[in-house]
Structure formats: C-alpha cells, structure tokens
Amino acid sequence: MSNAPVITMDGPSATGKGTIASLVAKKIGYRLLDSGALYRVLALAACEEGIDLENGAAIARMAPGLKIEFPGNGRVSLGGRDVSGEIRTGAIDESASRVAALSEVRRVLLPVQHGFRSPPGLVAEGRDMGAVVFPGAKYKFFLTASPEIRASRRYRQLLDKGLDARLPDLLRDLRARDRRDEQRSISPLRPAKRAIGIDTSQLTIAQVVDRIMQVMQGRCQGGG
Ligand code: C5P
C-alpha cells in the first residue's frame, strides 16, 4: 500500500459527509474514496445476480469479478454501466446496510479500499475509515447530526428530486440503519481513536468544510 497521507471522514448517513469529503478533497487536490458506494454496488450486483443478501461467502466470491469504477463527479459505474442513480434508492440503502454487516464482504473490500491510497493523498469517507481501513490516517473526523435533522435533510433532497417521501418513514428507516451500523459485531459505526468530532446539526456545509480546513491548516498539503 502507498504511504500517501489519508484523511478520514466517518459518521452516520445524511450528515453531509459525502458532499463535505468531496469538497475537501477538491480543495486540497486529493483523491476521494466513497466507501459506501462500494457496499451499495455490491448490494445491487447481488440483487441482480439473485444472491441472497445474507450469503456473505457468495457475495465475496462475486466481488473480485466486478468492474467498479468512479469516473468522477460522484458517478459510479458497474461493468461500464452507469449505476449512480440505481445505487441511491431506498431499497439499496437498506440492502447495502445488510451486506455491510457481513464479515466476508468487509474482508474482500479491504484491499480494494487500500488501493485508493495514492499520492498526493486520499480523503476516505464512510463508517470505519479511521478505525479499521486507515487506522494510521493523518487526520480523522467524525461527523454527526441529530436523527431528526438528518431525516429532514434527506426529506428535502428527495422532494428536490421530485420524489415522494414521508418524513416519519425516513426517520424510522434512518434510525433502523443507524442501529444496524452501530450494533453489528464487525466494524461497528463509532468514532475512531484520535477522531475529531463535528456536530453538523446547526452548521452549513461550507462551515463544516471551513472547520476541517482550519484543523488541517497548512499541514496536509505536500506533507506526509
Ligand atoms: O455512506 P452510505 O450511506 O452510502 O453507505 C451505505 C451503507 O454502507 C451504510 O448504511 C453502511 O451500512 C455501509 N457502510 C459501511 N462501511 C463504510 C461505508 C458504508 O458499513 N465504510
């Protein structure tokens, strides 16, 4: 594995983590790893192949044969097909969280995630980036927000896309996903050692990015 510097950003869904990680990566010229997208693509491929989502061994066997690419601008492709929209549905939210609880799946994705580390550096975003995948990361951030705020952010996003949504359903699903992510035996969602916590409930995306940049000020560009 390369020894390029890594910055990790972990936390539950709808904390703004994905957007924030992407903005920080762009500002400092680092690569971006959206690890959740890997779990989402595996869940989609397993569904399409008719593999039971509890069958970790079968999903792990399928994974190395998949051609997953990130062509830029947050797009994700599977075998050359753009699946960016398909992996962001409510059904895949649920399936990805189930697939992510399987130890065989997490094991097979570990070297894939390490492969993203290359000069000048990597911003890695997910649940266990700082605790498990890149424990030696230079800076580790853990983003949170209250479940109500996160559900209402998701609600607004869906309405903006012209999709139908009910706030109480979103809140219930989000709490269920949090519970599954926090209580699984392997790589549960929790702050890594040395992680700097940021509660984004009352902050804009720009304010969170500023706070992160202040923490790293002058120390992550061109540095080890
Ligand atoms: O971040 P995102 O919502 O796209 O992640 C989808 C699912 O993948 C999450 O619900 C979580 O269960 C899982 N995940 C994970 N570890 C990561 C990233 C995501 O378990 N590093």
PDB file of N, CA and C in Angstrom, residues 19 46 69 71 113 119 161 171 183 186 188 205 218:
ATOM      1  N   THR A  19     -20.734  15.091   0.640  1.00  0.00           N
ATOM      2  CA  THR A  19     -20.501  16.386  -0.004  1.00  0.00           C
ATOM      3  C   THR A  19     -19.266  17.055   0.595  1.00  0.00           C
ATOM      4  N   ALA A  46     -25.511  -8.108  -6.152  1.00  0.00           N
ATOM      5  CA  ALA A  46     -26.029  -9.332  -5.520  1.00  0.00           C
ATOM      6  C   ALA A  46     -27.509  -9.491  -5.854  1.00  0.00           C
ATOM      7  N   GLU A  69     -16.091   1.299 -11.162  1.00  0.00           N
ATOM      8  CA  GLU A  69     -15.255   2.470 -11.460  1.00  0.00           C
ATOM      9  C   GLU A  69     -15.928   3.755 -10.988  1.00  0.00           C
ATOM     10  N   PRO A  71     -15.778   7.291 -12.362  1.00  0.00           N
ATOM     11  CA  PRO A  71     -15.253   8.148 -13.434  1.00  0.00           C
ATOM     12  C   PRO A  71     -15.174   9.642 -13.080  1.00  0.00           C
ATOM     13  N   GLN A 113     -10.205  -0.964  -0.943  1.00  0.00           N
ATOM     14  CA  GLN A 113     -10.181   0.389  -0.367  1.00  0.00           C
ATOM     15  C   GLN A 113      -8.736   0.872  -0.213  1.00  0.00           C
ATOM     16  N   PRO A 119      -0.504   9.011  -4.077  1.00  0.00           N
ATOM     17  CA  PRO A 119      -0.124  10.417  -3.982  1.00  0.00           C
ATOM     18  C   PRO A 119      -1.035  11.294  -4.846  1.00  0.00           C
ATOM     19  N   LYS A 161     -35.687  16.340  -5.728  1.00  0.00           N
ATOM     20  CA  LYS A 161     -35.557  15.464  -6.907  1.00  0.00           C
ATOM     21  C   LYS A 161     -36.929  15.106  -7.476  1.00  0.00           C
ATOM     22  N   LEU A 171     -37.393   8.956   9.007  1.00  0.00           N
ATOM     23  CA  LEU A 171     -36.791   8.956  10.341  1.00  0.00           C
ATOM     24  C   LEU A 171     -36.709   7.527  10.885  1.00  0.00           C
ATOM     25  N   GLN A 183     -24.588  -1.549  15.818  1.00  0.00           N
ATOM     26  CA  GLN A 183     -24.620  -2.755  16.655  1.00  0.00           C
ATOM     27  C   GLN A 183     -23.994  -3.973  16.001  1.00  0.00           C
ATOM     28  N   ILE A 186     -18.906  -6.577  13.462  1.00  0.00           N
ATOM     29  CA  ILE A 186     -17.683  -6.212  12.724  1.00  0.00           C
ATOM     30  C   ILE A 186     -17.746  -4.753  12.268  1.00  0.00           C
ATOM     31  N   PRO A 188     -18.290  -1.817  13.733  1.00  0.00           N
ATOM     32  CA  PRO A 188     -19.472  -1.013  14.043  1.00  0.00           C
ATOM     33  C   PRO A 188     -19.176   0.480  13.884  1.00  0.00           C
ATOM     34  N   ILE A 205     -22.828  23.311   5.139  1.00  0.00           N
ATOM     35  CA  ILE A 205     -21.748  22.513   4.543  1.00  0.00           C
ATOM     36  C   ILE A 205     -20.451  23.350   4.523  1.00  0.00           C
ATOM     37  N   GLY A 218      -2.432  24.283   6.740  1.00  0.00           N
ATOM     38  CA  GLY A 218      -1.004  24.318   6.450  1.00  0.00           C
ATOM     39  C   GLY A 218      -0.270  23.032   6.702  1.00  0.00           C
TER      40      GLY A 218
END
